[in-house]
Short mmCIF file of C-alpha atoms in Angstrom, two decimals:
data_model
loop_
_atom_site.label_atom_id
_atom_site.label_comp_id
_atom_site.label_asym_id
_atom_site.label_seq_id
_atom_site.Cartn_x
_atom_site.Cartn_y
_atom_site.Cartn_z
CA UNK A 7 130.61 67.28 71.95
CA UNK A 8 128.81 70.49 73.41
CA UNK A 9 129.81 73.89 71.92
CA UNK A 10 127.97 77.35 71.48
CA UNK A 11 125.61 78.43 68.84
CA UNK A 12 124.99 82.08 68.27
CA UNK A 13 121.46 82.29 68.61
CA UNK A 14 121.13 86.29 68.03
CA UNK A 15 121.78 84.94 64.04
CA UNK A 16 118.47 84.04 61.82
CA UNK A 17 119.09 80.29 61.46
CA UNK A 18 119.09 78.48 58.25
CA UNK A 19 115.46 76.78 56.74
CA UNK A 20 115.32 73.61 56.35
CA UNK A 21 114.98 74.80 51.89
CA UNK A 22 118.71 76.70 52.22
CA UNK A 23 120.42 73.40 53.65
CA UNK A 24 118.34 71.05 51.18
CA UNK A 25 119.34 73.07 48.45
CA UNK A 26 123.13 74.13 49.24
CA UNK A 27 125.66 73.52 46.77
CA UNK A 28 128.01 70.22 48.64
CA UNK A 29 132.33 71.66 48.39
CA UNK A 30 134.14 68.85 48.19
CA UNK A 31 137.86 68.72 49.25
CA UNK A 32 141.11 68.31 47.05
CA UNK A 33 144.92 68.58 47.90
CA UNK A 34 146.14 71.62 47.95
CA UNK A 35 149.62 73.31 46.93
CA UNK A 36 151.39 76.62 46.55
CA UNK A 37 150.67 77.98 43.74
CA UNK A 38 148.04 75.78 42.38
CA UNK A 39 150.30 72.65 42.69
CA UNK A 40 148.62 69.82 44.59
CA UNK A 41 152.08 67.92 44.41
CA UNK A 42 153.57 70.47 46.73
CA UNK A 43 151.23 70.21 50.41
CA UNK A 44 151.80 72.52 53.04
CA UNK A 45 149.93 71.99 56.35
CA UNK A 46 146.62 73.21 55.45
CA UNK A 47 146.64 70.56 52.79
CA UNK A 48 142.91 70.11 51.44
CA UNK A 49 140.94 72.84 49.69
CA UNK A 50 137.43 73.01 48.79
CA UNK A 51 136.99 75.86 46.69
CA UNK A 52 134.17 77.33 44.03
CA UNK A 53 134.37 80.48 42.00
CA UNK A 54 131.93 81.48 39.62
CA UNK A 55 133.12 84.86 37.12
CA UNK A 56 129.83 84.98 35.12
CA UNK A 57 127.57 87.70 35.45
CA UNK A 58 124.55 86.17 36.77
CA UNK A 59 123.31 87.30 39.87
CA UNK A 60 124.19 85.37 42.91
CA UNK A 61 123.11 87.74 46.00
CA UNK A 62 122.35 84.59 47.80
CA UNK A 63 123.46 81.68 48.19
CA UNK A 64 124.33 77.75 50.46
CA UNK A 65 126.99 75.76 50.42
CA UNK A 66 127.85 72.88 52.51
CA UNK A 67 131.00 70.55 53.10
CA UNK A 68 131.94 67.43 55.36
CA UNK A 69 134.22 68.08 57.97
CA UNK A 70 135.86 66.01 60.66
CA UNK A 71 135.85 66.09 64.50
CA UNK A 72 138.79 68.27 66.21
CA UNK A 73 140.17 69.70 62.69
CA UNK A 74 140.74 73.10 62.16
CA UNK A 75 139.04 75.10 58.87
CA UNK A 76 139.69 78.33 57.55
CA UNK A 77 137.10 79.63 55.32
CA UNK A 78 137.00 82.95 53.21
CA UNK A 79 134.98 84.60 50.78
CA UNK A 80 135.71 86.79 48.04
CA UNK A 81 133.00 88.70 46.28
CA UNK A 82 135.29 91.45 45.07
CA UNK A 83 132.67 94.32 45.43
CA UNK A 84 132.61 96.26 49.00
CA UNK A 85 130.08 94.55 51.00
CA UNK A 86 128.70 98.50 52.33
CA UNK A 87 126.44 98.21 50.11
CA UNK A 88 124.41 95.25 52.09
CA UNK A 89 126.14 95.97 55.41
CA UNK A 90 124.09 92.82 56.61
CA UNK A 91 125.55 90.07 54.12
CA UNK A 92 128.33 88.60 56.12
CA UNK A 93 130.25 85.10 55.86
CA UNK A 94 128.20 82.41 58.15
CA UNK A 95 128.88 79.42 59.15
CA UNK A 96 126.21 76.93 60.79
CA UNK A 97 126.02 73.51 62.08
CA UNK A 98 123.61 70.32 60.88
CA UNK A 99 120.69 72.12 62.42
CA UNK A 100 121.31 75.96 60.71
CA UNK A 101 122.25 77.33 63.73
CA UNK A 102 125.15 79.94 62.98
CA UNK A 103 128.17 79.03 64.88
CA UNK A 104 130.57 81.34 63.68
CA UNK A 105 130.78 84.09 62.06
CA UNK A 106 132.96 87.40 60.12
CA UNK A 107 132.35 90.59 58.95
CA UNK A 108 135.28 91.96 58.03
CA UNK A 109 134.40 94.80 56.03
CA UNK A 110 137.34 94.76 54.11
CA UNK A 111 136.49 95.52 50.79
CA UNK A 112 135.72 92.25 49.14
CA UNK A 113 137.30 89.59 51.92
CA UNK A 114 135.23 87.98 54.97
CA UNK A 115 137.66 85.30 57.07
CA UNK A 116 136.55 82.72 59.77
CA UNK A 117 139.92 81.63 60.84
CA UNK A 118 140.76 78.11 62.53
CA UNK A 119 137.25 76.84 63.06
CA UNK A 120 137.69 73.59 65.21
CA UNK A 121 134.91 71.26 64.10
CA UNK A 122 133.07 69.83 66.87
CA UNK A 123 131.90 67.06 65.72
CA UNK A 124 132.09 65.19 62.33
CA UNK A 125 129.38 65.98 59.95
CA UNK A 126 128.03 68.45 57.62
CA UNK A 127 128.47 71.87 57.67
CA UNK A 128 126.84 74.87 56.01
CA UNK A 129 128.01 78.49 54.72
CA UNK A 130 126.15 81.72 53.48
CA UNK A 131 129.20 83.89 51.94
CA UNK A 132 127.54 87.25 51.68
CA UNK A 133 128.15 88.10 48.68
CA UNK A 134 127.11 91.77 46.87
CA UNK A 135 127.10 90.22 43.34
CA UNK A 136 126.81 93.50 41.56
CA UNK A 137 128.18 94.99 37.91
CA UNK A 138 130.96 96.31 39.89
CA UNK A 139 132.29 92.40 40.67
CA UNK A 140 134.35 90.03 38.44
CA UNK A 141 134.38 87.61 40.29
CA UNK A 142 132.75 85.59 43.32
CA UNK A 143 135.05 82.45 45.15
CA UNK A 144 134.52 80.66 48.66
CA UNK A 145 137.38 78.56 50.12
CA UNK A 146 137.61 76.60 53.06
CA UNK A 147 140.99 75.30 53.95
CA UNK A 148 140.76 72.03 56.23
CA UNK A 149 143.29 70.58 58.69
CA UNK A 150 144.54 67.05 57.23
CA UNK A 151 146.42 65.47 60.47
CA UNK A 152 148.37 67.71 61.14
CA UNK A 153 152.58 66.66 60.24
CA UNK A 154 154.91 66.36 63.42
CA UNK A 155 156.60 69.55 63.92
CA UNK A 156 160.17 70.21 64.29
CA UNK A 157 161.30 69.77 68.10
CA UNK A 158 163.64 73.30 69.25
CA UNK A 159 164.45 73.21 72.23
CA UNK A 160 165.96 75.96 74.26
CA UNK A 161 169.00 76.27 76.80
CA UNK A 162 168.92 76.83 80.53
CA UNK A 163 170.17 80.62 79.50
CA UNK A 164 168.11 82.90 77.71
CA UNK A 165 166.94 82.46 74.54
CA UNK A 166 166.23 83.58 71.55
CA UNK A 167 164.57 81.53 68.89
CA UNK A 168 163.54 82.65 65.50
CA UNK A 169 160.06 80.83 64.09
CA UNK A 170 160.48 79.74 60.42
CA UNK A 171 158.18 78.68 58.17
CA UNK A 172 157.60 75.09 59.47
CA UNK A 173 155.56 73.41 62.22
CA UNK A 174 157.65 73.84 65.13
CA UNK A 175 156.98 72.62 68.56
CA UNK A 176 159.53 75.62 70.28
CA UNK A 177 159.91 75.10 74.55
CA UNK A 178 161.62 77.62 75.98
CA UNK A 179 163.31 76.17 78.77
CA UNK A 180 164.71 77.44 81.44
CA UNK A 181 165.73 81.45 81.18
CA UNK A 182 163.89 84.18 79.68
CA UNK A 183 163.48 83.10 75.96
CA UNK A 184 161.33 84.79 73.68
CA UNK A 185 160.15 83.71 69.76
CA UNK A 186 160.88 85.71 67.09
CA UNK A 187 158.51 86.36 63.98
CA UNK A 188 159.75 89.15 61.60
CA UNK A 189 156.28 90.06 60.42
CA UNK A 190 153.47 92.36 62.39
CA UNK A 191 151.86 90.75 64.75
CA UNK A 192 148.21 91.53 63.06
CA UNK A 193 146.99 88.49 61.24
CA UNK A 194 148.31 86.36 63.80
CA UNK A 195 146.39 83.67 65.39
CA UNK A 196 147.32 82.90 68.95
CA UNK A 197 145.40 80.87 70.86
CA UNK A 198 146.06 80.10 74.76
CA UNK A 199 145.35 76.37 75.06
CA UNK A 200 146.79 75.38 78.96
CA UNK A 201 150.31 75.42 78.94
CA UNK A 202 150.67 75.82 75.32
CA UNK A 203 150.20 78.86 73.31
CA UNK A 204 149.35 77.74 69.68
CA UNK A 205 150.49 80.74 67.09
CA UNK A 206 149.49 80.48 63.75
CA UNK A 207 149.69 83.46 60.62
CA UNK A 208 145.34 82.83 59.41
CA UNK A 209 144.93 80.14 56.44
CA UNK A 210 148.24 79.31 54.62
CA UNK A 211 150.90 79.09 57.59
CA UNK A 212 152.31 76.50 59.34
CA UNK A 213 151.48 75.77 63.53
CA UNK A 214 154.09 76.85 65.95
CA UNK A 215 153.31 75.20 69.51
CA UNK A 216 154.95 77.40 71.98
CA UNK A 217 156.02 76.44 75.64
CA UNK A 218 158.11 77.62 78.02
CA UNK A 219 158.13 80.76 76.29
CA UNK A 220 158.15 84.18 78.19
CA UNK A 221 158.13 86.78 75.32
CA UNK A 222 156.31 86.76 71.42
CA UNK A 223 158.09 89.24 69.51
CA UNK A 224 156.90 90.36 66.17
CA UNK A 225 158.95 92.43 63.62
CA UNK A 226 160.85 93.64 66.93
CA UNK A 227 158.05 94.63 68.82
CA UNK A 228 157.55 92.57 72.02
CA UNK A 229 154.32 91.12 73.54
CA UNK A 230 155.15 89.98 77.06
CA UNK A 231 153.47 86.78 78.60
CA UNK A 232 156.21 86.26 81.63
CA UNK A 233 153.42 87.26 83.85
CA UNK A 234 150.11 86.43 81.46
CA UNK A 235 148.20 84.19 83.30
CA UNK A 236 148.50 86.09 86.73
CA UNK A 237 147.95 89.00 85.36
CA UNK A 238 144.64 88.17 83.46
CA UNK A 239 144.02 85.41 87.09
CA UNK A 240 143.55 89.08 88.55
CA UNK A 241 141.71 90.87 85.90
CA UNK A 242 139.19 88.04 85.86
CA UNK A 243 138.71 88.17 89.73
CA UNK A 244 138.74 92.06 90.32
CA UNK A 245 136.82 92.81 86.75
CA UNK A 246 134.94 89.79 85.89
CA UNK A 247 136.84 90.37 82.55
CA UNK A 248 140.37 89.73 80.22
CA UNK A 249 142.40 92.71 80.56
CA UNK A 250 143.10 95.26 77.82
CA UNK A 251 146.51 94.86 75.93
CA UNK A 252 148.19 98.16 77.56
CA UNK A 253 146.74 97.42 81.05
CA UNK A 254 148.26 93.60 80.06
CA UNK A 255 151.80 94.86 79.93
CA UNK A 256 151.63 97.42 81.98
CA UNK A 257 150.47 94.98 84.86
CA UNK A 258 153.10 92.68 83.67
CA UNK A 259 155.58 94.94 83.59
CA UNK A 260 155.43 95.87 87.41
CA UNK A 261 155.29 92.30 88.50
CA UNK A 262 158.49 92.00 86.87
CA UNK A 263 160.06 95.05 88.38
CA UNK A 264 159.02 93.56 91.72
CA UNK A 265 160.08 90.42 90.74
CA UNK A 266 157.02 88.88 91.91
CA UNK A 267 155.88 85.03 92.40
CA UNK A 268 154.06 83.92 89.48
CA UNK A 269 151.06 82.13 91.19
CA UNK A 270 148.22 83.63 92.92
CA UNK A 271 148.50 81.69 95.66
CA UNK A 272 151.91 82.92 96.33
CA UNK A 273 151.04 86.68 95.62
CA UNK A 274 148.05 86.60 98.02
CA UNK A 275 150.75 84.96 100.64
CA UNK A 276 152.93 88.10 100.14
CA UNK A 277 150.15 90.71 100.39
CA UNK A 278 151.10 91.46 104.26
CA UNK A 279 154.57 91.11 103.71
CA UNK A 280 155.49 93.56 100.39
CA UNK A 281 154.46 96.73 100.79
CA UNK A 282 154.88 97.43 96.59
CA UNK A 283 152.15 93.91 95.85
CA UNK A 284 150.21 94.87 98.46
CA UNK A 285 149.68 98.66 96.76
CA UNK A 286 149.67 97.06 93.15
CA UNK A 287 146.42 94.59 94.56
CA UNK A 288 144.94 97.54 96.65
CA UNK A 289 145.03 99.28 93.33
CA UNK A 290 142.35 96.50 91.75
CA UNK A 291 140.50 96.07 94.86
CA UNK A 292 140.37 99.83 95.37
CA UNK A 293 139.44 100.71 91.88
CA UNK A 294 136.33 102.00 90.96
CA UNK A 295 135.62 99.46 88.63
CA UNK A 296 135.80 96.84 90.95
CA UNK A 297 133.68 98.36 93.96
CA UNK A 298 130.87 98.53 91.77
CA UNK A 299 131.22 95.61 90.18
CA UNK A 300 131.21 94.19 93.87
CA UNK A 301 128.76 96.08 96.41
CA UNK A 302 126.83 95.08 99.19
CA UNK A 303 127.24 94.00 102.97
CA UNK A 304 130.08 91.20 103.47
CA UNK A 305 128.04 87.63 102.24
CA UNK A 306 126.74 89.73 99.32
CA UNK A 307 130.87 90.96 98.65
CA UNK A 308 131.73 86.91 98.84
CA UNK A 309 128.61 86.12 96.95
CA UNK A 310 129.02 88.01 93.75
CA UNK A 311 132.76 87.27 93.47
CA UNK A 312 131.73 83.73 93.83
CA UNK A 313 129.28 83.87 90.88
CA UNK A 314 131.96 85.73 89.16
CA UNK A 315 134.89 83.88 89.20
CA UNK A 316 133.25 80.04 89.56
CA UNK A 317 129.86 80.44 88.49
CA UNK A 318 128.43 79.55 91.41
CA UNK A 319 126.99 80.71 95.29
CA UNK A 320 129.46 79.20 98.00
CA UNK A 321 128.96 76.90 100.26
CA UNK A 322 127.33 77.86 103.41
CA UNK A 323 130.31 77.46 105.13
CA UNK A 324 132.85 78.92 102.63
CA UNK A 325 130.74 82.17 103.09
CA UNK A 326 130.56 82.12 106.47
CA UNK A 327 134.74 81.73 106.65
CA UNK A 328 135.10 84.34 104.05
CA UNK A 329 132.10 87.06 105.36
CA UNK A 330 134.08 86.79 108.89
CA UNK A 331 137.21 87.43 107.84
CA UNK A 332 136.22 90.41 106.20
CA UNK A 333 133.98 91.97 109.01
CA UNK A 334 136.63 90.82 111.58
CA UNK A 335 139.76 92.94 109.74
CA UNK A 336 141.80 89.32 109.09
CA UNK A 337 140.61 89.95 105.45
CA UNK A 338 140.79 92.89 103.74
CA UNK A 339 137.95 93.35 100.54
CA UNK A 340 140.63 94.66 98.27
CA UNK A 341 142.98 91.07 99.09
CA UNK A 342 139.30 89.40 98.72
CA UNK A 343 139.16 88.52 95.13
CA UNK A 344 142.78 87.60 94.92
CA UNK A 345 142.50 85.11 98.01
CA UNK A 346 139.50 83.39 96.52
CA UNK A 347 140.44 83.40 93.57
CA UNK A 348 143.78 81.67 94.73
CA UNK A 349 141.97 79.24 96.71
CA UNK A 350 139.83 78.18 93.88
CA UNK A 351 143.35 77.48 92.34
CA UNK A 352 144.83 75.11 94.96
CA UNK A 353 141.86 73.52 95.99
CA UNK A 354 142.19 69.90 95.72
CA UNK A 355 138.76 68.90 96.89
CA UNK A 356 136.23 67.21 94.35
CA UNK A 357 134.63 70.97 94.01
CA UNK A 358 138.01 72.49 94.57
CA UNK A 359 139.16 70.77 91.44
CA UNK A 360 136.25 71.78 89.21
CA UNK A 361 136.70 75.17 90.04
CA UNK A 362 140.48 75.17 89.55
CA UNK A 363 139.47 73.67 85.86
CA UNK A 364 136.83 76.94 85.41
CA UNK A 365 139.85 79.15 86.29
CA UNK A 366 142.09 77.49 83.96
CA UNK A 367 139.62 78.05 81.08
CA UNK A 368 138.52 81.37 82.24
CA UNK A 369 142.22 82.21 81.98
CA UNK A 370 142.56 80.54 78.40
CA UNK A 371 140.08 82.20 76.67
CA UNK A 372 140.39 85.66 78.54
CA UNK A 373 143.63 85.46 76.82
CA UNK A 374 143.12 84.34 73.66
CA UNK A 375 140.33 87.16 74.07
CA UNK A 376 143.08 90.04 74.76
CA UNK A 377 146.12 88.28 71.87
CA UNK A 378 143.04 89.06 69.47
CA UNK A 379 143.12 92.20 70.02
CA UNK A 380 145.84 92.71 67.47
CA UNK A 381 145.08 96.26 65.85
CA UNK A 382 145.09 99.41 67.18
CA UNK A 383 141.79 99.97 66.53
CA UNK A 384 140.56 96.68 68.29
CA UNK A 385 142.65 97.70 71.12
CA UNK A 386 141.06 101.44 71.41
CA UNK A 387 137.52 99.95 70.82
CA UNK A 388 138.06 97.79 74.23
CA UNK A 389 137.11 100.58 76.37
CA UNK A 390 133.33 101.76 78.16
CA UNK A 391 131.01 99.77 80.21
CA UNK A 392 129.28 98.07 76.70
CA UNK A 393 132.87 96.69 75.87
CA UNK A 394 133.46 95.59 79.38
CA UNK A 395 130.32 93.74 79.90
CA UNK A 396 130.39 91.94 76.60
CA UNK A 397 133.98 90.49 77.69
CA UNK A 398 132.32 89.50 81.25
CA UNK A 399 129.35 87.76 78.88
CA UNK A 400 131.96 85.95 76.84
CA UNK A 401 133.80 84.50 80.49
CA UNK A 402 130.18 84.14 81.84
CA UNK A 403 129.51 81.12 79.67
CA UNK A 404 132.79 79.75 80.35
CA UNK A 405 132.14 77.04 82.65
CA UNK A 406 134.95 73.66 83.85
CA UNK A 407 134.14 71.94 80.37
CA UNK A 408 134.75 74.49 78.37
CA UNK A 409 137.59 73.85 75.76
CA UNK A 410 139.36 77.27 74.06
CA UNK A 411 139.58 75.65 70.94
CA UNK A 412 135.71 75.47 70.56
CA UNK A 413 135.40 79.45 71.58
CA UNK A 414 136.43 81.38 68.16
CA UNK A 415 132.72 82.00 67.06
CA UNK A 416 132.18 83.65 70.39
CA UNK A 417 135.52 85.18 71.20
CA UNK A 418 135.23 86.86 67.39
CA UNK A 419 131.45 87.59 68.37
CA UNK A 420 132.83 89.45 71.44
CA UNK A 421 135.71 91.16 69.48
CA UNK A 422 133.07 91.68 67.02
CA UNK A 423 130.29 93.78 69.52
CA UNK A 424 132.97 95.93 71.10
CA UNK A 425 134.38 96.57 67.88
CA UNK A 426 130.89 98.24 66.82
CA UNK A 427 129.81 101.80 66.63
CA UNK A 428 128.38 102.74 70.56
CA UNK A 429 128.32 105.55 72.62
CA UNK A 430 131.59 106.18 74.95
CA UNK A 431 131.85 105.17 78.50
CA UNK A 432 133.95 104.20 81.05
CA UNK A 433 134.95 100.59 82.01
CA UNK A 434 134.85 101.32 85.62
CA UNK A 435 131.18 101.64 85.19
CA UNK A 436 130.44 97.60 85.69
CA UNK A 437 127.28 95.95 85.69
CA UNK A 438 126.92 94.80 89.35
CA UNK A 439 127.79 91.41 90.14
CA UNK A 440 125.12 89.27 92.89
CA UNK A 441 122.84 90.81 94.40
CA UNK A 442 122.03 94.29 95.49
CA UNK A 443 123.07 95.54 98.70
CA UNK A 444 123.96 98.99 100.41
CA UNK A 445 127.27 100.06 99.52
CA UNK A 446 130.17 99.40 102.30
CA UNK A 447 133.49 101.13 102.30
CA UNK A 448 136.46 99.15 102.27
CA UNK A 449 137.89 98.17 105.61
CA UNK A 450 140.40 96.04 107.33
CA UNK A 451 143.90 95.01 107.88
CA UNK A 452 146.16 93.25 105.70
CA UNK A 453 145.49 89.31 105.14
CA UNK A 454 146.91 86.11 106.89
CA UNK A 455 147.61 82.61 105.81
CA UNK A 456 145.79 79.77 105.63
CA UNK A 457 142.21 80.53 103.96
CA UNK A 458 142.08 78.01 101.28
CA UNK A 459 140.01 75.50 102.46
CA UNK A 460 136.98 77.01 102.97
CA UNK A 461 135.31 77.29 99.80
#
């Protein structure tokens, strides 16, 4: 199983993994009873409330292929002291492969770490053992299989369904239904995993599988998805990145007003023939962000949204189709990105197919990318060119085998570089995409059928 290491993280020596102290795993219950389980049901767990200094130390613990871990680390002394001591985890090898730095107080969290593969593990805590700290503990809560959750199922009308504290597996249905939680929304995992969105409340809560579902509301404050996947389908190919949470719903929001197809495909059909989608794409294609994200004559234009979108140049004659189009006024550059981007989608060729797969995952992670963005100072720090381009890093390395579930150490990474102290700037202030090229103006007519073969 390939997944990421983060390679900007000192690795472990071979003397830290030799000597780390092995957690082994027990049941687990509320409140200290193993008789009760609840779905994270095994616990490996050490404490130590002396006072001998521990500034540094390993640990290591078995886990198993495809199960999810939560691990956190309590030294109950603020870690500002040693701003660099931060919970790490690392594979068999020592290289770090995910990592937290909360810097709240005493806590560090790595939440739902999908092993991926079976095998040891290893963790540095961070801990500032100093006078000022009663007490140091570790815990990593592991995935048993996982019980069969509760099947709701909604009506053809539209529905709402309130989450309890169970494993459910909720579809929607037909209708507008939305799931209710009646807590905040912050602390909330939710992961975007194909047609499933996979909600989950950090270490002790149960796994709601949502499909089907059209609206996430949490203590009465909605998060719209009607729309999601279009929405971030366009961010991707316009901005080479996941879209904020405001410009999210805000996007979202007009699609619904204009009661808009759902598919890209469909919206790039409709370009010529709504005059309100054609203004809401101009408005991307137009944007400043996007004209300098995308420069150059024609086959450069096709080029870089190429390597942005799929990762890769087109074919000769894909670029040829598309570079035409553009120069001859069939193709507008501000319907461009959607058009390719919606024949990557429907493409059923043996390339056509890969790409599809690169949007799908693109999609997945660019929004399990913006859901994480949970606080309103997460949100706020998503802005300037350094947060932009670390979001188009994190959907740079997603490729057609990608799986979201093997992306938390570098979607947190991401969340994690944005969320740092920089120097403001604008997000429509791109790094280039392709190569460079003298600027052309935008020109053309609107677009036509028929395109999305030539890729």
């Amino acid at each position: 199983m390939n997944y990421l290491t983060i390679d900007a993280l000192p690795d472990l020596s071979a003397e830290q993994m030799a000597s780390a102290h092995v957690l082994t795993f027990q049941p687990y219950g509320p409140f200290g009873d193993p008789s009760v389980v609840q779905r994270d049901n095994t616990i490996a767990y050490f404490q130590n409330r002396g006072k001998t200094a521990f500034d540094h130390v390993t640990f290591a613990f078995d886990a198993v292929q495809d199960r999810s871990y939560s691990l956190s680390s309590d030294n109950n002394a603020n870690n500002n002291k040693y701003p660099f001591l931060v919970l790490q985890l690392y594979d068999r090898f020592g290289n770090v492969v995910a990592y937290s730095n909360d810097n709240l107080a005493a806590t560090d969290m790595i939440r739902d770490f999908v092993a991926p593969y079976s095998g040891k593990f290893y963790i540095t805590p961070g801990w500032d053992k100093s006078p000022f700290s009663s007490a140091l503990s570790i815990a990593i809560h592991g995935d048993a299989v996982r019980p069969v959750g509760e099947n709701v199922i909604g009506t053809a009308a539209d529905d709402r369904l309130t989450a309890t504290a169970k494993n459910e597996n909720i579809d929607g249905g037909a209708g507008i239904d939305t799931v209710v939680y009646k807590v905040q929304q912050v602390g909330y995992s939710i992961v975007k995993h194909g047609a499933e969105l996979r909600v989950q409340a950090g270490v002790f809560a149960d796994l709601d599988i949502l499909t089907n579902i059209e609206k996430i509301e949490f203590n009465g404050k909605p998060l719209t998805i009607t729309y999601n996947d279009l929405a971030q389908s366009l961010y991707i190919a316009y901005f080479g990145r996941a879209a904020d949470p405001k410009g999210l719903a805000s996007f979202q929001d007009q699609l619904i007003g204009m009661g808009a197809p759902r598919s890209a495909n469909e919206l790039a059909a409709k370009y010529a023939l709504d005059p309100a989608i054609k203004g809401l794409i101009d408005s991307f294609g137009l944007s400043a962000e996007s004209k300098l994200l995308y420069q150059g004559d024609s086959k450069s234009f096709v080029d870089a949204i190429f390597h942005n979108v799929l990762n890769r140049a087109p074919a000769e004659s894909g670029l040829k189709f598309w570079s035409e189009a553009i120069d001859s006024g069939v193709l507008t550059r501000a319907n461009a990105s959607l058009s390719i981007m919606a024949g990557a989608q429907s493409n059923t060729s043996a390339q056509g197919l890969l790409d599809s797969t690169t949007v799908a995952n693109k999609i997945d992670v660019a929004s399990t990318f913006t859901f994480a963005l949970d606080t309103v100072e997460r949100a706020a720090a998503y802005s300037g060119s350094a947060a932009a381009a670390a979001a188009r890093g994190l959907l740079a390395s997603v490729t057609n085998e990608t799986d979201v579930m093997y992306m938390h150490a570098p979607i947190t990474a991401a969340i994690n570089t944005i969320s740092a102290p920089r120097t403001s700037g604008d997000l429509n202030a791109p790094e280039r995409a392709g190569h460079s090229a003298a600027v052309i103006e935008l020109v053309g007519v609107p677009s036509a059928d028929g395109w999305f073969d030539s890729l």
